[in-house]
Coordinates of C-alpha atoms in Angstrom, one line a residue:
X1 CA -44.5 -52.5 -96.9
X2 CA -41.8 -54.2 -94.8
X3 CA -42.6 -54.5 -91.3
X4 CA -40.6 -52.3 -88.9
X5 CA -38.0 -53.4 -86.7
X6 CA -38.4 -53.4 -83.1
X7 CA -35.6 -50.9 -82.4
X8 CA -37.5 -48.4 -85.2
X9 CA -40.3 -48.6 -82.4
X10 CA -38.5 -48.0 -79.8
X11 CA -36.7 -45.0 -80.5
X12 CA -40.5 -43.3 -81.9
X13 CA -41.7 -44.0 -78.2
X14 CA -38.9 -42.6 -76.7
X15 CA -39.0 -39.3 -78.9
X16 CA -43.2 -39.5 -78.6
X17 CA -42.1 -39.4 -74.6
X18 CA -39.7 -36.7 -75.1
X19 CA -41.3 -34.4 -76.9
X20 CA -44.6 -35.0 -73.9
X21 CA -42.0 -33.9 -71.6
X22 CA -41.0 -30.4 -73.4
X23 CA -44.9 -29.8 -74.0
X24 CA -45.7 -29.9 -69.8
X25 CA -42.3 -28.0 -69.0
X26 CA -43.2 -25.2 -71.5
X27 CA -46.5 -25.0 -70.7
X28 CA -45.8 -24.9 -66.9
X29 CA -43.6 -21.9 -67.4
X30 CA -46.5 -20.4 -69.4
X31 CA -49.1 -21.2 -66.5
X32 CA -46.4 -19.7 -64.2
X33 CA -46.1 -16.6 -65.5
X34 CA -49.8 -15.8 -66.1
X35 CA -50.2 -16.2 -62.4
X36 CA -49.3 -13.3 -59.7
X37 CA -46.1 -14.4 -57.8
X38 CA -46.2 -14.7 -53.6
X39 CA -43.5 -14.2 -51.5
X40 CA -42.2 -17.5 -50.4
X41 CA -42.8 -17.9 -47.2
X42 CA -40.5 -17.0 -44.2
X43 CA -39.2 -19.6 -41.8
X44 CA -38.5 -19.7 -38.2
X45 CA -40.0 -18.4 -34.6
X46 CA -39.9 -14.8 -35.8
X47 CA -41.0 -15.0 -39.6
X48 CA -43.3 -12.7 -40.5
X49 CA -43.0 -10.5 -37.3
X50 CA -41.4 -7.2 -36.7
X51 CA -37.9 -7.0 -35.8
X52 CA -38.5 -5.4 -32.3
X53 CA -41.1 -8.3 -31.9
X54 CA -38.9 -11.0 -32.9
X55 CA -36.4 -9.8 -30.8
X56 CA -38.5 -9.3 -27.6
X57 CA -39.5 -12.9 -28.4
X58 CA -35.6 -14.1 -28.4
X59 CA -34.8 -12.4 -25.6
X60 CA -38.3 -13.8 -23.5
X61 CA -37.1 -17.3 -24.4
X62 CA -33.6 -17.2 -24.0
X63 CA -34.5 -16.0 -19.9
X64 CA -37.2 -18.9 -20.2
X65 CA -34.1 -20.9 -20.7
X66 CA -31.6 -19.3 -18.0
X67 CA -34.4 -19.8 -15.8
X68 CA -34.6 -23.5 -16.4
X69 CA -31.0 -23.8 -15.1
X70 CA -29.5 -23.9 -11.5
X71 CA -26.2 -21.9 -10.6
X72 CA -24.1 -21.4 -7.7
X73 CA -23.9 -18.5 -5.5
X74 CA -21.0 -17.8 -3.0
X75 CA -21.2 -14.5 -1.4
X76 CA -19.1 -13.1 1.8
X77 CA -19.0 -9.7 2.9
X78 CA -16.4 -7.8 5.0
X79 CA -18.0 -8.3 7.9
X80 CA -19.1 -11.2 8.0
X81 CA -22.9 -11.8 9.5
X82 CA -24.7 -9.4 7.5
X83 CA -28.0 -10.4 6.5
X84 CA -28.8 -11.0 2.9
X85 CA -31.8 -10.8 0.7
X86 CA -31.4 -12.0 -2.7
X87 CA -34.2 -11.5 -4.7
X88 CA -35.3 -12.7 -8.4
X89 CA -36.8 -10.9 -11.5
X90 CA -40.0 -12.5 -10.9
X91 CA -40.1 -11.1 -7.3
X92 CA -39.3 -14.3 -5.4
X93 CA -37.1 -13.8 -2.2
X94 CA -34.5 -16.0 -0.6
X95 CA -32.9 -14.6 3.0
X96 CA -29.5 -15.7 4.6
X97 CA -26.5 -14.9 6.0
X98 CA -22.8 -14.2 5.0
X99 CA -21.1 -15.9 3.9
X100 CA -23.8 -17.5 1.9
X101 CA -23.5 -20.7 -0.2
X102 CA -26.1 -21.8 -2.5
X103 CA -27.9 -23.0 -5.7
X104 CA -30.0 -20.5 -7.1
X105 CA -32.1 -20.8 -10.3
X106 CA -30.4 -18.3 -13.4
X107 CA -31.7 -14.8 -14.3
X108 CA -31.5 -11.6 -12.8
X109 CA -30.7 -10.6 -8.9
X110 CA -30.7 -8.3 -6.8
X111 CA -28.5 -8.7 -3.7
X112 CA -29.6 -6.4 -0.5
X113 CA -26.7 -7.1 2.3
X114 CA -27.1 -5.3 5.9
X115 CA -25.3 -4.8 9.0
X116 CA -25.7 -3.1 12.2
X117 CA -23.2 0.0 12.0
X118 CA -22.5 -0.5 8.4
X119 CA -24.9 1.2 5.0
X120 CA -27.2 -1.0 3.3
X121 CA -25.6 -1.9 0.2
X122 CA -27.7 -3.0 -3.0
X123 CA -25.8 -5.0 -5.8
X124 CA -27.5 -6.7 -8.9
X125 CA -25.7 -9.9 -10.8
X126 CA -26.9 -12.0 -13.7
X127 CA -26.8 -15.0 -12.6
X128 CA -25.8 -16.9 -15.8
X129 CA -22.9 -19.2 -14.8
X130 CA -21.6 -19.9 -11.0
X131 CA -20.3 -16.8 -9.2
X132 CA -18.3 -16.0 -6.1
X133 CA -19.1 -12.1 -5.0
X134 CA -16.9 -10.4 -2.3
X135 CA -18.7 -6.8 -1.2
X136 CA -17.5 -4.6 1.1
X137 CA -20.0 -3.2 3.7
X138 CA -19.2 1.0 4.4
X139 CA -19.0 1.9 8.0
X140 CA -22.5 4.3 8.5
X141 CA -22.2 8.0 6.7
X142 CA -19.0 6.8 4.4
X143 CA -19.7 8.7 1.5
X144 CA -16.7 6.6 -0.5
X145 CA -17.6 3.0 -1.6
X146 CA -15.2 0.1 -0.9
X147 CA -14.5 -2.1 -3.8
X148 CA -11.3 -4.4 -2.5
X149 CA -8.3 -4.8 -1.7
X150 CA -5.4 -6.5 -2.8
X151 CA -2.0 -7.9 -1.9
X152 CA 1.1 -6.2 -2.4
X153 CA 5.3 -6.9 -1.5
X154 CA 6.8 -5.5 0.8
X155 CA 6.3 -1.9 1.7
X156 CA 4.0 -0.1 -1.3
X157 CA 5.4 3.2 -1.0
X158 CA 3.4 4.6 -3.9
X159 CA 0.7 3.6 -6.0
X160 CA -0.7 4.9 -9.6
X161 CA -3.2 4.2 -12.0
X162 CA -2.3 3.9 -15.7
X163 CA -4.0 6.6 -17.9
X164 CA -6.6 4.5 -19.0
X165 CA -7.5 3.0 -15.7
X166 CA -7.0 -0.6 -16.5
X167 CA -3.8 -1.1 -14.4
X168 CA -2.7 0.1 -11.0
X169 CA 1.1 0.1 -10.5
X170 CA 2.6 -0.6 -7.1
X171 CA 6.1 0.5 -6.2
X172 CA 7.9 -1.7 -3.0
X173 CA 10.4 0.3 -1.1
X174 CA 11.3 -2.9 0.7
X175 CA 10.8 -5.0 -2.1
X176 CA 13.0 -5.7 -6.0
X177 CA 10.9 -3.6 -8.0
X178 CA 7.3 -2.7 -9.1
X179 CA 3.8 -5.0 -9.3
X180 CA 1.1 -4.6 -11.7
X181 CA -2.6 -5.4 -11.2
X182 CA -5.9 -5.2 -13.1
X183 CA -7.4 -2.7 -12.0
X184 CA -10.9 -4.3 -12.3
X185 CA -9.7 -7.9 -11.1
X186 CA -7.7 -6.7 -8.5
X187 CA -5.3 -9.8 -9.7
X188 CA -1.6 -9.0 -9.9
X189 CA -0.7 -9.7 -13.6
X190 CA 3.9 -8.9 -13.6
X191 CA 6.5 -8.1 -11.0
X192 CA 8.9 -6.2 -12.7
X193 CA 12.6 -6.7 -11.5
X194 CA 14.7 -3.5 -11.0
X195 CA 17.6 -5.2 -9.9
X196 CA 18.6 -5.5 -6.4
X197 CA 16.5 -3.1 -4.7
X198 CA 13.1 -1.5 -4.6
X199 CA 11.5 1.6 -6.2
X200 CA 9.9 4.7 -4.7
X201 CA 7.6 6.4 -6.7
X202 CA 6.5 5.4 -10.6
X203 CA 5.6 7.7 -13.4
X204 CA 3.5 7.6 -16.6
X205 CA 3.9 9.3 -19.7
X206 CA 0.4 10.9 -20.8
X207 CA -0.3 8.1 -23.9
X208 CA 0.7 5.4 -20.9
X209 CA 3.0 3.8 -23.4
X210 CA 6.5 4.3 -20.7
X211 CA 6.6 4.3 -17.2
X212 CA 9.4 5.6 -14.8
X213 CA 10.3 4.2 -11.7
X214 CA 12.9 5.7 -9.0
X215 CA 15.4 4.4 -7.1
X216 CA 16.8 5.7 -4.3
X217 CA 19.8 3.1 -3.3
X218 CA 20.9 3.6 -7.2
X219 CA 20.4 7.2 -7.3
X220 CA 18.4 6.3 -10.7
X221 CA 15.4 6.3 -12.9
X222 CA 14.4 2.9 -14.4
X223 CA 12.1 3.7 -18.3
X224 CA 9.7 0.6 -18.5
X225 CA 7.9 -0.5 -22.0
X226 CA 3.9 -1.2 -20.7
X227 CA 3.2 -3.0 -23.8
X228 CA 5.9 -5.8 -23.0
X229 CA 6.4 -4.9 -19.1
X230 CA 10.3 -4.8 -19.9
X231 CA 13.2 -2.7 -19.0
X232 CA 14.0 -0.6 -22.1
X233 CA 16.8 1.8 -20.2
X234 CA 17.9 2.9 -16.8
X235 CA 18.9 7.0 -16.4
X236 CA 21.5 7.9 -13.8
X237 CA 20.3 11.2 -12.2
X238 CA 24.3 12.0 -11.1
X239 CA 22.3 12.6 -7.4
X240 CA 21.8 10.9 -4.2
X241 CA 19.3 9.3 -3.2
X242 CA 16.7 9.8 -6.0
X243 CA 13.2 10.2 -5.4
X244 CA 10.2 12.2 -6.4
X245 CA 9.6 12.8 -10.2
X246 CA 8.0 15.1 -12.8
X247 CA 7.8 15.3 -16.5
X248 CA 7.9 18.4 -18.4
X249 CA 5.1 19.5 -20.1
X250 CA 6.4 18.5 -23.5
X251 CA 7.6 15.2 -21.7
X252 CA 10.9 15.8 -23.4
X253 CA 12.3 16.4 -19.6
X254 CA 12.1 14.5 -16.6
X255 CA 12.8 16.1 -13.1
X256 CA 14.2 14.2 -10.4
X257 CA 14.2 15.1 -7.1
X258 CA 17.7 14.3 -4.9
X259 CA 17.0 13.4 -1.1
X260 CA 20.5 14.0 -0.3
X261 CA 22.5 15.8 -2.4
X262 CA 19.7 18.7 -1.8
X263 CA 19.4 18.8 -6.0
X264 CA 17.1 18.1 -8.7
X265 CA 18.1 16.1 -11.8
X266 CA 17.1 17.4 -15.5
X267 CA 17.3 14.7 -17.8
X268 CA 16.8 14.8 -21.2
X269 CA 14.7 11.7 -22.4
X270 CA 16.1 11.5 -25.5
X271 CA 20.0 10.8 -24.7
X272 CA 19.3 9.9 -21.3
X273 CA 21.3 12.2 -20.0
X274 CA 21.4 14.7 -16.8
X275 CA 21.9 18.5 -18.8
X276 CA 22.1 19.9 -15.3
X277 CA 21.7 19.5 -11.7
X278 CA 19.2 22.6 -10.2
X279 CA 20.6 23.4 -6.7
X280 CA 17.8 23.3 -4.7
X281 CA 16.4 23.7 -0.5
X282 CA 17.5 21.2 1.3
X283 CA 16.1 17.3 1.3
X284 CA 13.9 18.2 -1.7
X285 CA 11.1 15.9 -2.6
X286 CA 7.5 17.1 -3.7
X287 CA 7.9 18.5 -7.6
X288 CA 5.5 20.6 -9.9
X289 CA 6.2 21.7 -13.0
X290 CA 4.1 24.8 -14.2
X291 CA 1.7 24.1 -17.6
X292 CA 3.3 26.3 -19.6
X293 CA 7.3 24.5 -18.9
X294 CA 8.7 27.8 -17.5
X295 CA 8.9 26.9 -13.5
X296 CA 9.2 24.3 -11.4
X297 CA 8.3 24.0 -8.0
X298 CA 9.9 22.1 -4.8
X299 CA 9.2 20.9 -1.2
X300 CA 11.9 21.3 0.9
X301 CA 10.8 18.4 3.8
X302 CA 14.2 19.5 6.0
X303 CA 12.8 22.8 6.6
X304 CA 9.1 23.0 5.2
X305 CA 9.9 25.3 2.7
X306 CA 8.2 25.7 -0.8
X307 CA 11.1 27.0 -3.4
X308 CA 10.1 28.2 -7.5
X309 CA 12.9 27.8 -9.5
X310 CA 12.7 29.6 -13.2
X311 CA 13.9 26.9 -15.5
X312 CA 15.6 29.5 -18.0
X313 CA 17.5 31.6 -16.0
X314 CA 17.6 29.5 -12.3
X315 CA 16.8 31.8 -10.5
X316 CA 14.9 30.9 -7.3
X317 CA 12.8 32.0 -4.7
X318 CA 11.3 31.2 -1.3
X319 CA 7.7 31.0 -1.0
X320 CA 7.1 29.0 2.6
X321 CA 8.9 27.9 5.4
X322 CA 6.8 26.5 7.8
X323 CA 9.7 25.2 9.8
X324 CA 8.2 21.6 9.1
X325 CA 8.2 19.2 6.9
X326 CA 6.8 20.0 3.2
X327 CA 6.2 16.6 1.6
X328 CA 4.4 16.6 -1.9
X329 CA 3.2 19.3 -4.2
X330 CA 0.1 18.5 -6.4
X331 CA -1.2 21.3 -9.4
X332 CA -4.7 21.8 -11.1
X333 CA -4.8 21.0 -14.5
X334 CA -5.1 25.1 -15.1
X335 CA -2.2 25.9 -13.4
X336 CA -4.3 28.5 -11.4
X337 CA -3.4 26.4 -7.9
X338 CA -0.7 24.5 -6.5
X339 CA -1.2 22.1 -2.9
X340 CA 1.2 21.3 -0.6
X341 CA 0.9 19.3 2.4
X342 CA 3.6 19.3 5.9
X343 CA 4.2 16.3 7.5
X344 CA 5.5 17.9 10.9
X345 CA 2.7 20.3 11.3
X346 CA 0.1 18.3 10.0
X347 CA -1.7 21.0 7.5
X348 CA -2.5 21.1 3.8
X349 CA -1.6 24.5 1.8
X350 CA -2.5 26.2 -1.0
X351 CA -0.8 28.3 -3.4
X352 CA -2.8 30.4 -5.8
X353 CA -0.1 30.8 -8.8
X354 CA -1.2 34.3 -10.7
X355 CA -0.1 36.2 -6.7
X356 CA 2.0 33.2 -5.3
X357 CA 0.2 33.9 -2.0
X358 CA 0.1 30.8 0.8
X359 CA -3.3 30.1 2.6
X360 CA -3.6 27.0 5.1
X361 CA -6.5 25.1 3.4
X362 CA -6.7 22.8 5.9
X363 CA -5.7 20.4 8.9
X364 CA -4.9 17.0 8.2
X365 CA -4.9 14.3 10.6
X366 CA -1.1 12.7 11.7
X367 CA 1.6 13.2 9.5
X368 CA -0.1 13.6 5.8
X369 CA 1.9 11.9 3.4
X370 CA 0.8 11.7 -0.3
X371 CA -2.1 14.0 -2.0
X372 CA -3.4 14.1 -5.2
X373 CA -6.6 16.2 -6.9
X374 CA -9.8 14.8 -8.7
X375 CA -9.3 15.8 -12.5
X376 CA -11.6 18.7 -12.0
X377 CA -9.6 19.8 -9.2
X378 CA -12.7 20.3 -6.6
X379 CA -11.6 17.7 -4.3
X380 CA -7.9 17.2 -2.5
X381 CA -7.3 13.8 -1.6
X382 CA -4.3 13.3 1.1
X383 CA -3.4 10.1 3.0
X384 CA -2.1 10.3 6.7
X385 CA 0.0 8.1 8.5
X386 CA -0.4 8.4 11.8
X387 CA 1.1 8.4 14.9
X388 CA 5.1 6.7 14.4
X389 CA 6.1 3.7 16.2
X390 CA 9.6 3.4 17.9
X391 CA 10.6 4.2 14.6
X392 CA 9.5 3.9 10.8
X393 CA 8.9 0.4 10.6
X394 CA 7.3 -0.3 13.3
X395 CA 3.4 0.1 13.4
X396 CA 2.7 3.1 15.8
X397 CA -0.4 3.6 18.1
X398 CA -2.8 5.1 15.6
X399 CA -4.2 4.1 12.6
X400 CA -3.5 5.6 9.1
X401 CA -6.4 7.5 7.3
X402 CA -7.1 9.1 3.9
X403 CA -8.9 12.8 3.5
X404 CA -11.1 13.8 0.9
X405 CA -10.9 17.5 1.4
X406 CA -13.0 20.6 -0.6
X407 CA -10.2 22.1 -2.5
X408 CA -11.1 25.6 -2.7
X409 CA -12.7 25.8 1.1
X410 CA -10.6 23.6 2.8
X411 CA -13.9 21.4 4.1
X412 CA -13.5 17.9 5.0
X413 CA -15.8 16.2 3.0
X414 CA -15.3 12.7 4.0
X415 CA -12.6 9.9 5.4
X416 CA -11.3 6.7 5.3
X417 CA -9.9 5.0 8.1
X418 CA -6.6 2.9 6.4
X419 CA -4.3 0.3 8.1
X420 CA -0.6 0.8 9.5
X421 CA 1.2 3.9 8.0
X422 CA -1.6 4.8 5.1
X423 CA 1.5 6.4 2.5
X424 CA 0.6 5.9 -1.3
X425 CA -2.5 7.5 -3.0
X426 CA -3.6 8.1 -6.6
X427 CA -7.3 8.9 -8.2
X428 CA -7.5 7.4 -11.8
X429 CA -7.5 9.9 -15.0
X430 CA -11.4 9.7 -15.0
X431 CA -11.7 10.5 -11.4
X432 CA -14.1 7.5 -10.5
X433 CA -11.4 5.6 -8.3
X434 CA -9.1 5.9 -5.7
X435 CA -6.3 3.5 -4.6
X436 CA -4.3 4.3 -1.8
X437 CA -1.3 2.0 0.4
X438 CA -0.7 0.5 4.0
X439 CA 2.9 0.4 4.2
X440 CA 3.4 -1.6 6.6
X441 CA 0.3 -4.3 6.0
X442 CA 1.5 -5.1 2.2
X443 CA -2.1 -4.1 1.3
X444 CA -3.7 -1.6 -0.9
X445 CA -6.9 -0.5 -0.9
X446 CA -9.7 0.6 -4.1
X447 CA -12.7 2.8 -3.4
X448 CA -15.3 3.9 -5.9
X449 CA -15.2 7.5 -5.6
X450 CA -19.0 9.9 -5.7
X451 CA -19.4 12.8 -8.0
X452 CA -18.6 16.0 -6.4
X453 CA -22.5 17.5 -6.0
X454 CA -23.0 14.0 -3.4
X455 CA -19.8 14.7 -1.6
X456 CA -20.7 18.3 -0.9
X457 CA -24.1 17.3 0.4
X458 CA -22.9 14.6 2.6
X459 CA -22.6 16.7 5.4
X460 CA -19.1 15.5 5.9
X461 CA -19.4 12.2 5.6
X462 CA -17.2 10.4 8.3
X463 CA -14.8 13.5 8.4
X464 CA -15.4 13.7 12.4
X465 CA -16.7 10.1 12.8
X466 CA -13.6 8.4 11.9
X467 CA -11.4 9.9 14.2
X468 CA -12.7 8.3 17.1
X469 CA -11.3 4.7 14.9
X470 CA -8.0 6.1 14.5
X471 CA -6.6 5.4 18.1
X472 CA -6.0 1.1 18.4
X473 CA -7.7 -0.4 20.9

C-alpha cells in the first residue's frame, strides 16, 4: 500500500473534528430539552418585585435624589414683612421674612406666611428647580383669595374670560384696541390693533373660536379669529356711538347697543349686515337677550328705565324707571331672573321673568358699574366705582370696590376693596375666578373665588369691614 499524502491526512482530521463538533451540539440540545426550563432572570432595581413595589421604590429614590440638590427660593408677599415658615417633607423648619431669598435643599414645601391684619395663608411648592413665588396676603375675614394682578393700557374698561378660562381679554377705552393675557401667568401674550382708537366691551362666541369687540368713536363691531389673534371683519352698526353687546341665542344675531342715537343694532353675522335698527329708551346700554330668542331687554342709563322689546313684532314695554341711571343687565342661565344695577341711585334690581315684577335686591356701594352672575346663578357680583373726581378721569375721593352679593336674598356676602374707578368685572365659565378693572390705575385684578356653601357661612365676610377702606386717607 502507497503511503498517504499529507493533504489526505489533513482533510480526515478536519472532518474527525467536524463531525466531534455536530456530536456535542446535538447532544447539548438533547441534554437541554430533558431538563425543565427557568425563567431567565430579570434585571434591574425592581426585578422580581411587584409593580406597586417597584414603583414606591422609584419614586423613594428619585426624592433621595431631589433631596441631594440645592435650589433657590425667592418669595415676596404683598405686604411685605410677613413672617414666613417654610417647612420640608421631613419636618425640618426654616423661618424668615418677606421678601425672602435663599437656597433651600429640593423636595416638598410647605410655605406658612403671616401678618398682623392680614389671614394666614398656607401654600405648598415642589421645590424641583429655582422658583420666584409672589402671594398675596387677604385683609382679616376676606372670604375671596387674591391671586395677582397685572398690567394693562390705558383705561381697561371691560374685562372677560375666554370660555375655557385660559385667556382674559382686556378692552382699553383710552387705548388702540384689546390685550390678551394667560390667565394662569398673568403674562400679556397679543395687543390687538383696532385701528385708531380703543374698544369698550368684548364678546365671545360660546365655542370661544370669535371674539367681538365695540367701538364707540367708529360706531362699529370689530370680529377677531382667537386662534390667529387677527382681524377677520369689522361690522358697521349704522348707530352712534356703539357700545354694549349681546348674541342671540342661536348666535346667528348680534345686538348692539347705540349710546347716542338711543337704538340698538341687529346684525346678521353672516352678511355682516344691520337688518334693522330697534328704536329703543333713551342712552341705551345694558342688553339681555331671553333663552328662548323671543325678547330682548334694555337699560335705559338717561332715565333708569328697564324696556322689553318683542323681537318679532317690536313691540315694547316699560318695566322700571327709577329716574336714575340703569347701567348693565345680567340673566341666569334659566331665564327665570334678570339683574339690573343703577348707577345714580346706587341699588341692584331684580326681575323675575315668568311675572316681570321689579324687587330692589340690594344696595351697592358708589356708583355700581359692571355685574355679572356665578354660573349657578347664586351669587351677583357688581363692581363700584366710587365717589367721581372733578370729572371722569380724574381719581375721586373714595376708593372703588367689588360686591359679591346673595342673588336671591340680596345679602352681602363679601367685598373687595379695588383701586381708582373699579369698572370691568367677569367670573370665568367654571365660576372659580373673578377678574375685575381699575380704570384709571391700568391694573386688573384676579381673585380665586370660594364655593357658594363657604361664602354663605362667612358671616359676610368683609361686606361691612371694607367700607371703612373706601374713603382715602
Amino acid at each position: 500500500m502507497e503511503p498517504r499524502s499529507p493533504s489526505w491526512r489533513r482533510r480526515l482530521a478536519g472532518g474527525t473534528a467536524l463531525l466531534l463538533v455536530l456530536l456535542l451540539a446535538g447532544g447539548g440540545v438533547l441534554w437541554l430539552r430533558g431538563r425543565p426550563q427557568r425563567p431567565l432572570a430579570a434585571e434591574g432595581p425592581g426585578a422580581g418585585r411587584p409593580p406597586a413595589v417597584a414603583a414606591a421604590d422609584a419614586a423613594a429614590e428619585a426624592e433621595r435624589r431631589l433631596a441631594e440638590r440645592t435650589w433657590r427660593l425667592r418669595v415676596s408677599t404683598h405686604p411685605p414683612g410677613a413672617s414666613l415658615s417654610i417647612r420640608a417633607a421631613g419636618g425640618a423648619t426654616r423661618r424668615a421674612r418677606t421678601p425672602f431669598r435663599g437656597t433651600l435643599r429640593g423636595g416638598d414645601l410647605e410655605l406658612t406666611v403671616a401678618r398682623a391684619g392680614y389671614d394666614r395663608l398656607v401654600q405648598r411648592v415642589r421645590l424641583d428647580r429655582h422658583r420666584s413665588m409672589e402671594l398675596w396676603l387677604d385683609p382679616a375675614g376676606l372670604l375671596h383669595h387674591k391671586l395677582g394682578e397685572l398690567r394693562s393700557g390705558s383705561n381697561p374698561k371691560q374685562v372677560a374670560f375666554s370660555p375655557d378660562g385660559r385667556e382674559l381679554w382686556v378692552s382699553l377705552l383710552g387705548g388702540r384696541g384689546v390685550e390678551v393675557f394667560d390667565a394662569r401667568t398673568m403674562r400679556r401674550r397679543r395687543a390687538i390693533r383696532l385701528g385708531k382708537h380703543g374698544a369698550v366691551e368684548v364678546l365671545f362666541t360660546r365655542d370661544g373660536r370669535s371674539v367681538y369687540a365695540s367701538q364707540m368713536e367708529t360706531a362699529s363691531v370689530w370680529e377677531i379669529d382667537r386662534r390667529s389673534l387677527r382681524v377677520r371683519r369689522r361690522l358697521a352698526t349704522k348707530g352712534t356711538w356703539s357700545k354694549v353687546m349681546a348674541l342671540s341665542p342661536d348666535e346667528r344675531t348680534l345686538y348692539v347697543a347705540n349710546w347716542v342715537s338711543s337704538d340698538v343694532s341687529e346684525i346678521t353675522l353672516k352678511t355682516g349686515r344691520v337688518r334693522r335698527l330697534l328704536k329703543t329708551v333713551r342712552t341705551p346700554r345694558g342688553l339681555w337677550p331671553t333663552p328662548d330668542g323671543r325678547r330682548l331687554y334694555v337699560a335705559g342709563f338717561q332715565d333708569g328705565e328697564l324696556q322689553r322689546i318683542e323681537l318679532a313684532s317690536g313691540r315694547t314695554k316699560l318695566l322700571l324707571r327709577t329716574g336714575g341711571a340703569l347701567r348693565h343687565l345680567v340673566g341666569d342661565q334659566q331665564g327665570r331672573r334678570l339683574y339690573a344695577d343703577d348707577m345714580a341711585t346706587n341699588q341692584a334690581f331684580v326681575v323675575d321673568l315668568a311675572s316681570e315684577r321689579v324687587r330692589k335686591l340690594s344696595a351697592t356701594d358708589h356708583l355700581p358699574n359692571t355685574i355679572d352672575l356665578t354660573p349657578d346663578g347664586r351669587v351677583l357680583y357688581v363692581s363700584n366705582r366710587g365717589r367721581n373726581g372733578a370729572n371722569y378721569y380724574l381719581p375721586g375721593p373714595e376708593w372703588g370696590s367689588v360686591l359679591a352679593i346673595d342673588a336671591a336674598s340680596g345679602k352681602v356676602l363679601d367685598a373687595m376693596v379695588g383701586g381708582n374707578q373699579t369698572t370691568g368685572l367677569d367670573v370665568s365659565a367654571d365660576g372659580r375666578l373673578l377678574a375685575f378693572s381699575d380704570f384709571l390705575d391700568n391694573r386688573i385684578h384676579l381673585y380665586q373665588v370660594p364655593p357658594f356653601q363657604q361664602l354663605a357661612a362667612g358671616g359676610g365676610g368683609r361686606g361691612a369691614a371694607h367700607r371703612a377702606e373706601l374713603a382715602k386717607r
